[in-house]
JSON list of C-alpha atoms and ligand atoms in Angstrom, two decimals:
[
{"chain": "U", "resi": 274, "resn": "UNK", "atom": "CA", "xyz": [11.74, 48.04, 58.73]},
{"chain": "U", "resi": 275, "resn": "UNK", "atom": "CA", "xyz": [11.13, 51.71, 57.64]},
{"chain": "U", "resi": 276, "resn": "UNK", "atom": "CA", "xyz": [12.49, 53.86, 60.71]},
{"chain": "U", "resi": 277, "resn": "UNK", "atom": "CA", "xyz": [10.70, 57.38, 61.24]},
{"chain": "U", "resi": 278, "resn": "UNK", "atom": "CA", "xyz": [12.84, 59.99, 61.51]},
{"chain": "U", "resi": 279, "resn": "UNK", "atom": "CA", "xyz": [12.41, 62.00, 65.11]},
{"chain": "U", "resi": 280, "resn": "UNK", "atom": "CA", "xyz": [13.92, 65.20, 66.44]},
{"chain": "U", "resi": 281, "resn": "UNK", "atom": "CA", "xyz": [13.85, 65.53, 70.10]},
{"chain": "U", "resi": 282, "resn": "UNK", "atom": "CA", "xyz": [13.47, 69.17, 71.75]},
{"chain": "U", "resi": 283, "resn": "UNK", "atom": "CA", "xyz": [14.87, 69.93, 75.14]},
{"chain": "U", "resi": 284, "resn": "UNK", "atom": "CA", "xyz": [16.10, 72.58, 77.74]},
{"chain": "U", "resi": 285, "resn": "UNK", "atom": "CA", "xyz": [17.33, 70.40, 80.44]},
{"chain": "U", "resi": 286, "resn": "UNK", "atom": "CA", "xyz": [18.79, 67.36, 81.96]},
{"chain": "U", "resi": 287, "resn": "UNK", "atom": "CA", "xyz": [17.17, 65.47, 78.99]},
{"chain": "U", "resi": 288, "resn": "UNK", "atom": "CA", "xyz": [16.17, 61.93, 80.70]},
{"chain": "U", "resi": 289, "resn": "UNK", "atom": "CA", "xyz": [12.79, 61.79, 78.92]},
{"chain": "U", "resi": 290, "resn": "UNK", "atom": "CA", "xyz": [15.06, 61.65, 75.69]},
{"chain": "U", "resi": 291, "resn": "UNK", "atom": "CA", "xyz": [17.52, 59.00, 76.94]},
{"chain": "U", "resi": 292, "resn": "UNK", "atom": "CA", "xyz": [14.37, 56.93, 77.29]},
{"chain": "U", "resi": 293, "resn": "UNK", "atom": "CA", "xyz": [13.61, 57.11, 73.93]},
{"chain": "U", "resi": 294, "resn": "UNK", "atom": "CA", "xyz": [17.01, 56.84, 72.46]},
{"chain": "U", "resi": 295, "resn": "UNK", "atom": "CA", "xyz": [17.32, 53.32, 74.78]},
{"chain": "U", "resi": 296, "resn": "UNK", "atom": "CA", "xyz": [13.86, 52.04, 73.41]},
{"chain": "U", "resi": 297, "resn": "UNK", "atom": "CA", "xyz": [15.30, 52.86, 70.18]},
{"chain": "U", "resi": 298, "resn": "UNK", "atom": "CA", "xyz": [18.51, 51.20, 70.68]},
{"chain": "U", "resi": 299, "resn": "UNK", "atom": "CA", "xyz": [16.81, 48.26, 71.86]},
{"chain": "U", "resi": 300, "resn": "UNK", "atom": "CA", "xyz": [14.44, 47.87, 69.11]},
{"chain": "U", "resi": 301, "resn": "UNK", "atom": "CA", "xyz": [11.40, 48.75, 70.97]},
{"chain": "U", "resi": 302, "resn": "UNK", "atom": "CA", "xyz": [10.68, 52.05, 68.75]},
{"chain": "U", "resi": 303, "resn": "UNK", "atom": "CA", "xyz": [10.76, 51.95, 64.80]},
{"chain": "U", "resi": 304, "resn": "UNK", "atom": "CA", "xyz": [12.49, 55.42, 64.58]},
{"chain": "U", "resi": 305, "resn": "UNK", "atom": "CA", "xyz": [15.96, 56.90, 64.74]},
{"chain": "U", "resi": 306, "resn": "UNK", "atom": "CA", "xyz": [17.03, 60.53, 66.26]},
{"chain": "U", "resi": 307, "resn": "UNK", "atom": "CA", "xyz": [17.93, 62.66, 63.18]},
{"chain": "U", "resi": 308, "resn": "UNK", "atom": "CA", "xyz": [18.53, 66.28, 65.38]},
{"chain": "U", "resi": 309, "resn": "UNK", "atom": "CA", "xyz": [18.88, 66.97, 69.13]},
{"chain": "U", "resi": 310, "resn": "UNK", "atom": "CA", "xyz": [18.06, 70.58, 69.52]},
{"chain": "U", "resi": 311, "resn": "UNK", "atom": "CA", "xyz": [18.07, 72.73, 72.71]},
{"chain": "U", "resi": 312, "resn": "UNK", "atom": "CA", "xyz": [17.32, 76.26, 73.65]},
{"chain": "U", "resi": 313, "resn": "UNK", "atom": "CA", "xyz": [19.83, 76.25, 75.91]},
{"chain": "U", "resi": 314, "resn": "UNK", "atom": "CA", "xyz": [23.38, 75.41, 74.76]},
{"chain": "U", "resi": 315, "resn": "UNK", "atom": "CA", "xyz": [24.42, 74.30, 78.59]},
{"chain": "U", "resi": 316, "resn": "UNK", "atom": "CA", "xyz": [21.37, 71.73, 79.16]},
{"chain": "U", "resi": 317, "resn": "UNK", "atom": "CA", "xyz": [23.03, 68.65, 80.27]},
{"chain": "U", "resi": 318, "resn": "UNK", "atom": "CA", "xyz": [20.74, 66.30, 77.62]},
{"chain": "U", "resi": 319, "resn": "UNK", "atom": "CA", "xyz": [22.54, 68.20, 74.55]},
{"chain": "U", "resi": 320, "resn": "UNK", "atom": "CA", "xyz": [25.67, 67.37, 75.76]},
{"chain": "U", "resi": 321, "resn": "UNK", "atom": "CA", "xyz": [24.72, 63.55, 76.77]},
{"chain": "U", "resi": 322, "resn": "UNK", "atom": "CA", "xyz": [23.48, 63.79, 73.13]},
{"chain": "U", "resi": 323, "resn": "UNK", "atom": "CA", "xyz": [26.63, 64.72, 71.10]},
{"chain": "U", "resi": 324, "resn": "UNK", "atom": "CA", "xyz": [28.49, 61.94, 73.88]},
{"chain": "U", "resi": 325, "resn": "UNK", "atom": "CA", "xyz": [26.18, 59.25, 72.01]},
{"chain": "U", "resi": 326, "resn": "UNK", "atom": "CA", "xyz": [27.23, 60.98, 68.56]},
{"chain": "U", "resi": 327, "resn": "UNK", "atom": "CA", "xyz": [23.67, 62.36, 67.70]},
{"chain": "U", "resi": 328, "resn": "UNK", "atom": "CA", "xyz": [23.16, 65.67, 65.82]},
{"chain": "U", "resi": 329, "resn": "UNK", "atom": "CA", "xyz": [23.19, 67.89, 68.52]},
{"chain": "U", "resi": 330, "resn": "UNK", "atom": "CA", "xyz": [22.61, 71.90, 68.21]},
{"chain": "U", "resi": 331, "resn": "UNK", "atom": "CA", "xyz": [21.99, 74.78, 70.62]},
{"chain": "U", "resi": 332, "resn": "UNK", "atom": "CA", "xyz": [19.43, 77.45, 68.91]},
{"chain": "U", "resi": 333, "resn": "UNK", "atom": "CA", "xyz": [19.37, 80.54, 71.81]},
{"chain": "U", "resi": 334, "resn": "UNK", "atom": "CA", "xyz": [16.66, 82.67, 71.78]},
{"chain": "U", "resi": 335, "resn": "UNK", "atom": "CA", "xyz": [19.12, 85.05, 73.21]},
{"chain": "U", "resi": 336, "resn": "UNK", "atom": "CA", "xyz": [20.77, 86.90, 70.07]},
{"chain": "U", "resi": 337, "resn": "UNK", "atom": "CA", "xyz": [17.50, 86.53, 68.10]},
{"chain": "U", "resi": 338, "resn": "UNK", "atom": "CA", "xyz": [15.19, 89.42, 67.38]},
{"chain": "U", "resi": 339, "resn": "UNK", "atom": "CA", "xyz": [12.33, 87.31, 68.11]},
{"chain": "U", "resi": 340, "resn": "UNK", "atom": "CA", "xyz": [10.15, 84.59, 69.28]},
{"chain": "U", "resi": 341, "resn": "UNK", "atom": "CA", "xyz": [9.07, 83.78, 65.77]},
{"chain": "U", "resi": 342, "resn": "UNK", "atom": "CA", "xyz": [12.79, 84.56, 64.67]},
{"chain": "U", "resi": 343, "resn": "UNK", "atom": "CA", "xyz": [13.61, 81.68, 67.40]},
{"chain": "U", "resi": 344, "resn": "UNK", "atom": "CA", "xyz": [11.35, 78.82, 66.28]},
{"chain": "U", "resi": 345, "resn": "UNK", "atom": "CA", "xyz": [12.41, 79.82, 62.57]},
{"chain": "U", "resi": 346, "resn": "UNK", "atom": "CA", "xyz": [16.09, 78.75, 62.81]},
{"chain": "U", "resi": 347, "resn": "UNK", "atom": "CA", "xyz": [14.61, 75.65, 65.11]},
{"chain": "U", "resi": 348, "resn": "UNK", "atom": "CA", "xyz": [12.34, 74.69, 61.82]},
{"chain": "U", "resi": 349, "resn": "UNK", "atom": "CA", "xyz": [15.65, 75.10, 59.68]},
{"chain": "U", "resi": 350, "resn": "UNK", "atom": "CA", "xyz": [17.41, 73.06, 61.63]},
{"chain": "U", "resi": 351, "resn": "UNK", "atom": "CA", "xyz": [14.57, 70.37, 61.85]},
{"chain": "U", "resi": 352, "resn": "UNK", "atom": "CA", "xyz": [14.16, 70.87, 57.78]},
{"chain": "U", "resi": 353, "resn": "UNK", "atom": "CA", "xyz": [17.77, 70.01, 57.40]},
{"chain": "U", "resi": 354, "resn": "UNK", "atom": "CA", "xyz": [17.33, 66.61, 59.35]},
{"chain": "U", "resi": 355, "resn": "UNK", "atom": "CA", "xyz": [14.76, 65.84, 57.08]},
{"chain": "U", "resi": 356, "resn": "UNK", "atom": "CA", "xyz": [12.68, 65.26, 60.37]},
{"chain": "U", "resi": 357, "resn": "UNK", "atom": "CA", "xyz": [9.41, 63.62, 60.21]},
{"chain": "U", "resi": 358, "resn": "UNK", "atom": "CA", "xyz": [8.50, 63.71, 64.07]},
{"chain": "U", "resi": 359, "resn": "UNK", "atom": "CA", "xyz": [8.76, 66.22, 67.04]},
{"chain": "U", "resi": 360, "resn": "UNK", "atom": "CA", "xyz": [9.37, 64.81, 70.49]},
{"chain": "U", "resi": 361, "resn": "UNK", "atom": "CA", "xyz": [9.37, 67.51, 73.01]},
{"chain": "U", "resi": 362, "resn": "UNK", "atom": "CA", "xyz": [11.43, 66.07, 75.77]},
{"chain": "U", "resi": 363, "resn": "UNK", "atom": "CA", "xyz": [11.22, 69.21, 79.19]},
{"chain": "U", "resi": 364, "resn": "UNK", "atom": "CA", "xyz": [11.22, 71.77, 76.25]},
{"chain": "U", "resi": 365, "resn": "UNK", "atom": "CA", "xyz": [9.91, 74.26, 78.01]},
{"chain": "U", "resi": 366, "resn": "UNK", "atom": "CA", "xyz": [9.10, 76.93, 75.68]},
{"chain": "U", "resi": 367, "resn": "UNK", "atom": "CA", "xyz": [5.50, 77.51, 73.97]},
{"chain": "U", "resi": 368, "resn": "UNK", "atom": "CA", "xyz": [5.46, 76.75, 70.51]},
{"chain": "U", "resi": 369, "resn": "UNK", "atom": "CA", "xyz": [3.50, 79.24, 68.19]},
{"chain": "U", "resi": 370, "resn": "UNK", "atom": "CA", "xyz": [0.56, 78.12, 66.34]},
{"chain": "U", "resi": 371, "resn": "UNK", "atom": "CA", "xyz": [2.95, 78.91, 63.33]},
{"chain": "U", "resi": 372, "resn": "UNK", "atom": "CA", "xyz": [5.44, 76.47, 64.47]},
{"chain": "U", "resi": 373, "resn": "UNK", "atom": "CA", "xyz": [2.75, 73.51, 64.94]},
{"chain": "U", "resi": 374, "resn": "UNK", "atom": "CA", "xyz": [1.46, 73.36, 62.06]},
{"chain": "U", "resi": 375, "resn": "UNK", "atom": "CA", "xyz": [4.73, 72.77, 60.09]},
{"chain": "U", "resi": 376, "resn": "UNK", "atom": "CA", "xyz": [4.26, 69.40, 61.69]},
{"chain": "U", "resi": 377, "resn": "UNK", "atom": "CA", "xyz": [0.23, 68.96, 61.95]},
{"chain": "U", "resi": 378, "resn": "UNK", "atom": "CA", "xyz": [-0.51, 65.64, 64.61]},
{"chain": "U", "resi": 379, "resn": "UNK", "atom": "CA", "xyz": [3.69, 65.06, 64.21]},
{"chain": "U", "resi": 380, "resn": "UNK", "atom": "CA", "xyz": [4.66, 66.92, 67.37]},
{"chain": "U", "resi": 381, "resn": "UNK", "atom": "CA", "xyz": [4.81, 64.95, 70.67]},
{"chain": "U", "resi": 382, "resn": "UNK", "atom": "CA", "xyz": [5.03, 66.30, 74.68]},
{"chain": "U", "resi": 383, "resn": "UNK", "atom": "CA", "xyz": [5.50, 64.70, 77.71]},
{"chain": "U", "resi": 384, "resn": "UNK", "atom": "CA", "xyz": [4.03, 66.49, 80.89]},
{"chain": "U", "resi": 385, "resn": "UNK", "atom": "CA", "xyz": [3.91, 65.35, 84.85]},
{"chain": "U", "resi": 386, "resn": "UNK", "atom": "CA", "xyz": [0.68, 65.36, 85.40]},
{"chain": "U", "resi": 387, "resn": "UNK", "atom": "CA", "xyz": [-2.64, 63.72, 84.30]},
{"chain": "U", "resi": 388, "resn": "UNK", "atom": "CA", "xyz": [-4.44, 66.30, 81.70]},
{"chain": "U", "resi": 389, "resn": "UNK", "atom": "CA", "xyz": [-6.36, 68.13, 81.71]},
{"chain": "U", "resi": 390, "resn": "UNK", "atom": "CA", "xyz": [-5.38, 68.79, 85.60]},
{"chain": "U", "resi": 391, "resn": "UNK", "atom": "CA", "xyz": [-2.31, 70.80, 86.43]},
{"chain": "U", "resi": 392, "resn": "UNK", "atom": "CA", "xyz": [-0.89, 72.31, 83.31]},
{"chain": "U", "resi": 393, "resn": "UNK", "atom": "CA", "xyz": [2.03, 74.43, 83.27]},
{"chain": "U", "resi": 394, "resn": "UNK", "atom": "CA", "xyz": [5.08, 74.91, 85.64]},
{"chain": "U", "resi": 395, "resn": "UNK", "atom": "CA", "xyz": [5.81, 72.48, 88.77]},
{"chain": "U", "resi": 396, "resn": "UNK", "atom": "CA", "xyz": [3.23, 70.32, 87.77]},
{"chain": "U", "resi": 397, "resn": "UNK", "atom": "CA", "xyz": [3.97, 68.28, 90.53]},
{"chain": "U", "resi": 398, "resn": "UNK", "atom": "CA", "xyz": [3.84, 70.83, 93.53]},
{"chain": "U", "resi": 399, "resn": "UNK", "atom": "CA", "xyz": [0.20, 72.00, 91.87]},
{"chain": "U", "resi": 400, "resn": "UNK", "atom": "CA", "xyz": [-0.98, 68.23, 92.42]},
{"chain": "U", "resi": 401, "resn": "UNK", "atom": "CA", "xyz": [0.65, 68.06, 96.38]},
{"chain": "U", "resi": 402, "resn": "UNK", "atom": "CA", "xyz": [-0.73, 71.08, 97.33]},
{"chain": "U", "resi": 403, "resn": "UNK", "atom": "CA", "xyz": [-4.49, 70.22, 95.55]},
{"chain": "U", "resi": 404, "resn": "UNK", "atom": "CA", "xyz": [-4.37, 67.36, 97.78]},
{"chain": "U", "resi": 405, "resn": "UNK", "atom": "CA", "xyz": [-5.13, 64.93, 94.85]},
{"chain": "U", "resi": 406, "resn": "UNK", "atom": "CA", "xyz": [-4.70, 61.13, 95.65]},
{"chain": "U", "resi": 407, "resn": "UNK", "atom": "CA", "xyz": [-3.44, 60.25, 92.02]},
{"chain": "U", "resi": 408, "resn": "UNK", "atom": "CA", "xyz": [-1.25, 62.03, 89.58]},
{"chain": "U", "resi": 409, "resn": "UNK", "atom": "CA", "xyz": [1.18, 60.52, 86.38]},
{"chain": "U", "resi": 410, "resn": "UNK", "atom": "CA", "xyz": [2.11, 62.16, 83.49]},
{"chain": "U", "resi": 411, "resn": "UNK", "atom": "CA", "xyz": [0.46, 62.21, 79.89]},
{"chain": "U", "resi": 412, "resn": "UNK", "atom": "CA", "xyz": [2.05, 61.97, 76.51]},
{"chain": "U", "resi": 413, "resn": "UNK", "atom": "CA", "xyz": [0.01, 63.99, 73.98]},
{"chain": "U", "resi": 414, "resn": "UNK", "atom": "CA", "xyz": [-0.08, 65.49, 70.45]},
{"chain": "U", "resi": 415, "resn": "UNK", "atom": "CA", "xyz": [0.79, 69.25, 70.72]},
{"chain": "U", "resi": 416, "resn": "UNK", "atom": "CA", "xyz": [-1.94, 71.48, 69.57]},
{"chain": "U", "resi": 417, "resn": "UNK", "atom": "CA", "xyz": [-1.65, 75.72, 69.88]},
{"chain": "U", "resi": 418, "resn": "UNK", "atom": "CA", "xyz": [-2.20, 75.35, 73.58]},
{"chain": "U", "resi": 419, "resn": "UNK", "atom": "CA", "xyz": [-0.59, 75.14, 76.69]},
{"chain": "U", "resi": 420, "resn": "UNK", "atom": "CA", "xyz": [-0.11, 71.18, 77.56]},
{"chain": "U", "resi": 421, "resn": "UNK", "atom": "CA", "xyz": [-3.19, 70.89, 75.40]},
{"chain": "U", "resi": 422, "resn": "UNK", "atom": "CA", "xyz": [-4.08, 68.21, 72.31]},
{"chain": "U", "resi": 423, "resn": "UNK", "atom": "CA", "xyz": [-5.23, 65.04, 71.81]},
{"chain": "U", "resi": 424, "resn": "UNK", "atom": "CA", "xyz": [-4.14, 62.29, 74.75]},
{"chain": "U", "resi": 425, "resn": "UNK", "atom": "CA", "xyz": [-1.82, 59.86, 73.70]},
{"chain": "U", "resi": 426, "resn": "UNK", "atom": "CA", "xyz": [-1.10, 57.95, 76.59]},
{"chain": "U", "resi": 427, "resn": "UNK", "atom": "CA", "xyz": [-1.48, 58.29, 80.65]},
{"chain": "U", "resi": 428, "resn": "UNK", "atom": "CA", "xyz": [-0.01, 56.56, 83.47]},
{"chain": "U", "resi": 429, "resn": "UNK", "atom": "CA", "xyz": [-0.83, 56.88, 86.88]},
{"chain": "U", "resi": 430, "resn": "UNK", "atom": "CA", "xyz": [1.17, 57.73, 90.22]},
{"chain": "U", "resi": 431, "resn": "UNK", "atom": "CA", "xyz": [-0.07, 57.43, 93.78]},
{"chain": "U", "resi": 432, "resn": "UNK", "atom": "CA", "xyz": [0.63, 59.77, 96.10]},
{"chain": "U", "resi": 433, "resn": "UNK", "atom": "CA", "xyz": [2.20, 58.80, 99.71]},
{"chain": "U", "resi": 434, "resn": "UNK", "atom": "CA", "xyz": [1.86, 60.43, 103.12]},
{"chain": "U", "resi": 435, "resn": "UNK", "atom": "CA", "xyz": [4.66, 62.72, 103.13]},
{"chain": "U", "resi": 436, "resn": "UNK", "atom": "CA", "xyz": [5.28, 62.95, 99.86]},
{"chain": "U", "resi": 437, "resn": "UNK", "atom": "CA", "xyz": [7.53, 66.03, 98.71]},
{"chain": "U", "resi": 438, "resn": "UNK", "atom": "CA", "xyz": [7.41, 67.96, 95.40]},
{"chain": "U", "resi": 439, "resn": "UNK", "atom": "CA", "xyz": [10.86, 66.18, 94.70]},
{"chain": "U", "resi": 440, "resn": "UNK", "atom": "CA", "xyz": [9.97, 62.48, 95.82]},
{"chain": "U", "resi": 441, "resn": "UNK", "atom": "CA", "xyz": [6.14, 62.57, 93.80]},
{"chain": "U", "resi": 442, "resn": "UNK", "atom": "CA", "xyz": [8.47, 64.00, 90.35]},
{"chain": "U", "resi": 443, "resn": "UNK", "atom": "CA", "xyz": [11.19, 61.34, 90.63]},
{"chain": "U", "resi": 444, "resn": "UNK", "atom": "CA", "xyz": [8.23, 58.38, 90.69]},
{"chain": "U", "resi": 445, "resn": "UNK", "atom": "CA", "xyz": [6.26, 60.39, 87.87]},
{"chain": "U", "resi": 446, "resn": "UNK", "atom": "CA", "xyz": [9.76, 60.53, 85.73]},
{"chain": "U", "resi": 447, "resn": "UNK", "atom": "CA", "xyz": [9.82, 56.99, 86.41]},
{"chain": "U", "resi": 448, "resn": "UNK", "atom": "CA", "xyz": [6.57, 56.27, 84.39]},
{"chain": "U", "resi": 449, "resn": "UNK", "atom": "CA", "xyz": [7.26, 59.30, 82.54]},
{"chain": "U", "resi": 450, "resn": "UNK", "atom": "CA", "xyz": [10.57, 56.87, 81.05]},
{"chain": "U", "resi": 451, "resn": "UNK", "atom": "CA", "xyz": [8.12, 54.04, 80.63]},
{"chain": "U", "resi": 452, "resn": "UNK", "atom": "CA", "xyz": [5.09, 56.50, 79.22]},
{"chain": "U", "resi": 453, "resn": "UNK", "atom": "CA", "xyz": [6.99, 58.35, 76.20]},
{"chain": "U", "resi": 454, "resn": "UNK", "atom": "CA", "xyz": [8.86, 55.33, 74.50]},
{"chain": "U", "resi": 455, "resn": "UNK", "atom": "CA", "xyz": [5.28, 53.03, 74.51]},
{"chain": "U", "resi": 456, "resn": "UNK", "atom": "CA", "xyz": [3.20, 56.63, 72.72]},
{"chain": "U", "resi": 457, "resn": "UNK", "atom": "CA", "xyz": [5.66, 57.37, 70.32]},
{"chain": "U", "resi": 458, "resn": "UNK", "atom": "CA", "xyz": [5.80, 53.56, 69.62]},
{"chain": "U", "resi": 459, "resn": "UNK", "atom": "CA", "xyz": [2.15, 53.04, 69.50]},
{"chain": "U", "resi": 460, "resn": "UNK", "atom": "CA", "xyz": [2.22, 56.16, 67.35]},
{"chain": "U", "resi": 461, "resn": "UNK", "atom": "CA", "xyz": [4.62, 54.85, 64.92]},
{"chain": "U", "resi": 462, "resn": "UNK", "atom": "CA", "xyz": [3.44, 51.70, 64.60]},
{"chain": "U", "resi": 463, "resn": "UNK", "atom": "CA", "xyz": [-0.44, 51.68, 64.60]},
{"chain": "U", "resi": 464, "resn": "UNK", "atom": "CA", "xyz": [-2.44, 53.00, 62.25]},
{"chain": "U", "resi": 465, "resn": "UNK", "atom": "CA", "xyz": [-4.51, 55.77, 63.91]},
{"chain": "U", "resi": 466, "resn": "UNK", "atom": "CA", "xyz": [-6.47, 59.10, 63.60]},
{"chain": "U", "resi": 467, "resn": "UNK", "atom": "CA", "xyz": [-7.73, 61.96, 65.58]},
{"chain": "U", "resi": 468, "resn": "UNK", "atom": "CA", "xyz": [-11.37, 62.81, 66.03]},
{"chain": "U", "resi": 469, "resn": "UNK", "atom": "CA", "xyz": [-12.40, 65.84, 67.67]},
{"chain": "U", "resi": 470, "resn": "UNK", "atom": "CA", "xyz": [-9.91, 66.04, 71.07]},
{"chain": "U", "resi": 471, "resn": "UNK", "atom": "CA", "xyz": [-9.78, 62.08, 70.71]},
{"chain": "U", "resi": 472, "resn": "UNK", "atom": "CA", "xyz": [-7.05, 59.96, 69.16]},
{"chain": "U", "resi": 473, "resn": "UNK", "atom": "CA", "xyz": [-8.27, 56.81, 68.25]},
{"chain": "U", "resi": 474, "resn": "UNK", "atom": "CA", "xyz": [-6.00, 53.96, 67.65]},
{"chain": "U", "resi": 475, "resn": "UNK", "atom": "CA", "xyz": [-7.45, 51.62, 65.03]},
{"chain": "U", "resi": 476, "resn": "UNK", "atom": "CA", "xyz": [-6.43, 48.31, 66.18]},
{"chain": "U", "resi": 477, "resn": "UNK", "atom": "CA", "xyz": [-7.23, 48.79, 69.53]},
{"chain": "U", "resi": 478, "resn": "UNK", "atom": "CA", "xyz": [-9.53, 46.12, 70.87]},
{"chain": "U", "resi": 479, "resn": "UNK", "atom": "CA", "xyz": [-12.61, 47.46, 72.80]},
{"chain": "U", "resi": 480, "resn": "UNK", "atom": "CA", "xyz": [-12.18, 46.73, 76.53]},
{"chain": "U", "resi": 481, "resn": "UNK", "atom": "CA", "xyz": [-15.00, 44.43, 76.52]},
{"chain": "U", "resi": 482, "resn": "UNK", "atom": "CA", "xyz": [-12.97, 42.42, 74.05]},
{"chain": "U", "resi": 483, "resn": "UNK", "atom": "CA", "xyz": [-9.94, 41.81, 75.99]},
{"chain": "Z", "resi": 1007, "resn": "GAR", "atom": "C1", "xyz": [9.78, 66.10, 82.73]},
{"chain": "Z", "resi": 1007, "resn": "GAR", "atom": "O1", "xyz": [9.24, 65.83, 84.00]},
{"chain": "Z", "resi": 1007, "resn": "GAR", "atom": "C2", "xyz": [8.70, 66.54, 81.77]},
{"chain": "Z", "resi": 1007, "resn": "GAR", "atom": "O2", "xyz": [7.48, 65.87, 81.98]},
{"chain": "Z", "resi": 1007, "resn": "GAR", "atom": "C3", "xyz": [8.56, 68.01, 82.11]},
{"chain": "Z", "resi": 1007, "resn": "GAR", "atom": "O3", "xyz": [9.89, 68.43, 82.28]},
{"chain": "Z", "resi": 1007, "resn": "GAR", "atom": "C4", "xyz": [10.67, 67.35, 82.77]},
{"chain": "Z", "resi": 1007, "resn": "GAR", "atom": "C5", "xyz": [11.87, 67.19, 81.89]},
{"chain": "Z", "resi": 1007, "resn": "GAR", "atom": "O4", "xyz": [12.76, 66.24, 82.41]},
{"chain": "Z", "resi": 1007, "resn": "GAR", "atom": "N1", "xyz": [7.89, 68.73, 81.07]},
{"chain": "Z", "resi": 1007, "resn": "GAR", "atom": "C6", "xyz": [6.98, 69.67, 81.29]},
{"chain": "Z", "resi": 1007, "resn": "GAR", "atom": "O5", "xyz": [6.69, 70.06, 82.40]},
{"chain": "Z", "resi": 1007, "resn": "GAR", "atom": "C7", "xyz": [6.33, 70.25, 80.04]},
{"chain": "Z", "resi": 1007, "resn": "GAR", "atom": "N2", "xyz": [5.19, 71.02, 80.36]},
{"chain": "Z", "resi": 1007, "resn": "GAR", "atom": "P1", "xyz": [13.89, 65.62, 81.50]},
{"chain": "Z", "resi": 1007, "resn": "GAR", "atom": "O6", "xyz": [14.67, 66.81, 80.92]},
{"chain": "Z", "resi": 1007, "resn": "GAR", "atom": "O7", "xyz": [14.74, 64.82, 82.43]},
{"chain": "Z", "resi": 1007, "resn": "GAR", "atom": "O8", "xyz": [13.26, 64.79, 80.43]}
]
């Protein structure tokens, strides 16, 4: 089976990527990590990374003259891995419009809420103190906005009584873990295209048909 090569993106603890390394390792996604890159050379997922013997690499922004001198070396590095695929695991920088469309549809994010609502920072704490009675996460292609582009993939969350910003983002990660491996899968494995801010997945039986 032909295995697409992905690059994962990160600035943190990186549990969004140990999701899809394990759904690789278990043969659920037809893809293997070429680069693990990170802005920040003390995130804990780089360093959980180079323990499972990935390509792991820090690119600071600090030391570079700019923002556009930034994403440059990160596009060297991702040239070098001969990287067809993006995933943007809690990277939590915005990429230029420059940057996206060196990989046009081929860049992946994961956010904690459902999209269009509650974009941007804390996610979570924007949905508690809305008052909404549902929130989840969405996996979508990355277009030149902010948590913007077509919707791969949602899954729900119910909020309890109670609920704190911690306790509603550790049962969102949870179907965050479940969320990214099934889109990049469904991605990689379906034959699909984008129409206006829809992606439509070819194979997909209407919901009448099911
Ligand atoms: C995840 O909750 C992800 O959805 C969020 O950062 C966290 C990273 O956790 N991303 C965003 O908010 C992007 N706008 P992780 O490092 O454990 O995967």
């Amino acid at each position: 089976m032909d295995r697409s090569r992905i690059a994962v993106l990160l600035s943190g603890r990186g549990s969004n990527f140990l999701s899809i390394h394990s759904a690789i390792e278990d043969g659920r996604i037809p893809a293997r990590i070429v680069a693990v890159i990170s802005d920040r050379e003390s995130a804990p997922g780089l360093a959980r990374a180079r323990e499972l013997g990935l390509e792991a690499t820090a690119v600071p922004r600090k030391g570079l003259p700019s923002r556009e001198a930034h994403e440059q070396s990160i596009l060297e590095q991702l040239r070098r891995s001969g990287a067809e695929w993006v995933c943007l695991a809690g990277y939590m920088r915005l990429l230029t419009p420059a940057f996206v469309s060196c990989y046009p549809q081929r860049i992946l994010n994961i956010h904690p809420s459902l999209l269009p609502s509650f974009p941007g920072l804390r996610a979570q704490a924007q949905a508690l103190e809305h008052g909404v009675r549902i929130s989840g996460c969405t996996v979508h292609l990355v277009d030149e906005q902010l948590d913007s582009g077509p919707i791969v993939l949602q899954r729900s969350v119910e909020l309890r009584p109670g609920d704190s910003e911690t306790s509603l983002a550790k049962r969102i990660l949870k179907a965050e873990h479940r969320a990214y491996p099934e889109a990049l899968n469904l991605l990689l494995s379906s034959s699909w295209r984008v129409e206006g801010r829809r992606l439509i997945v070819d194979e997909e039986a209407p919901v009448e048909a099911r």
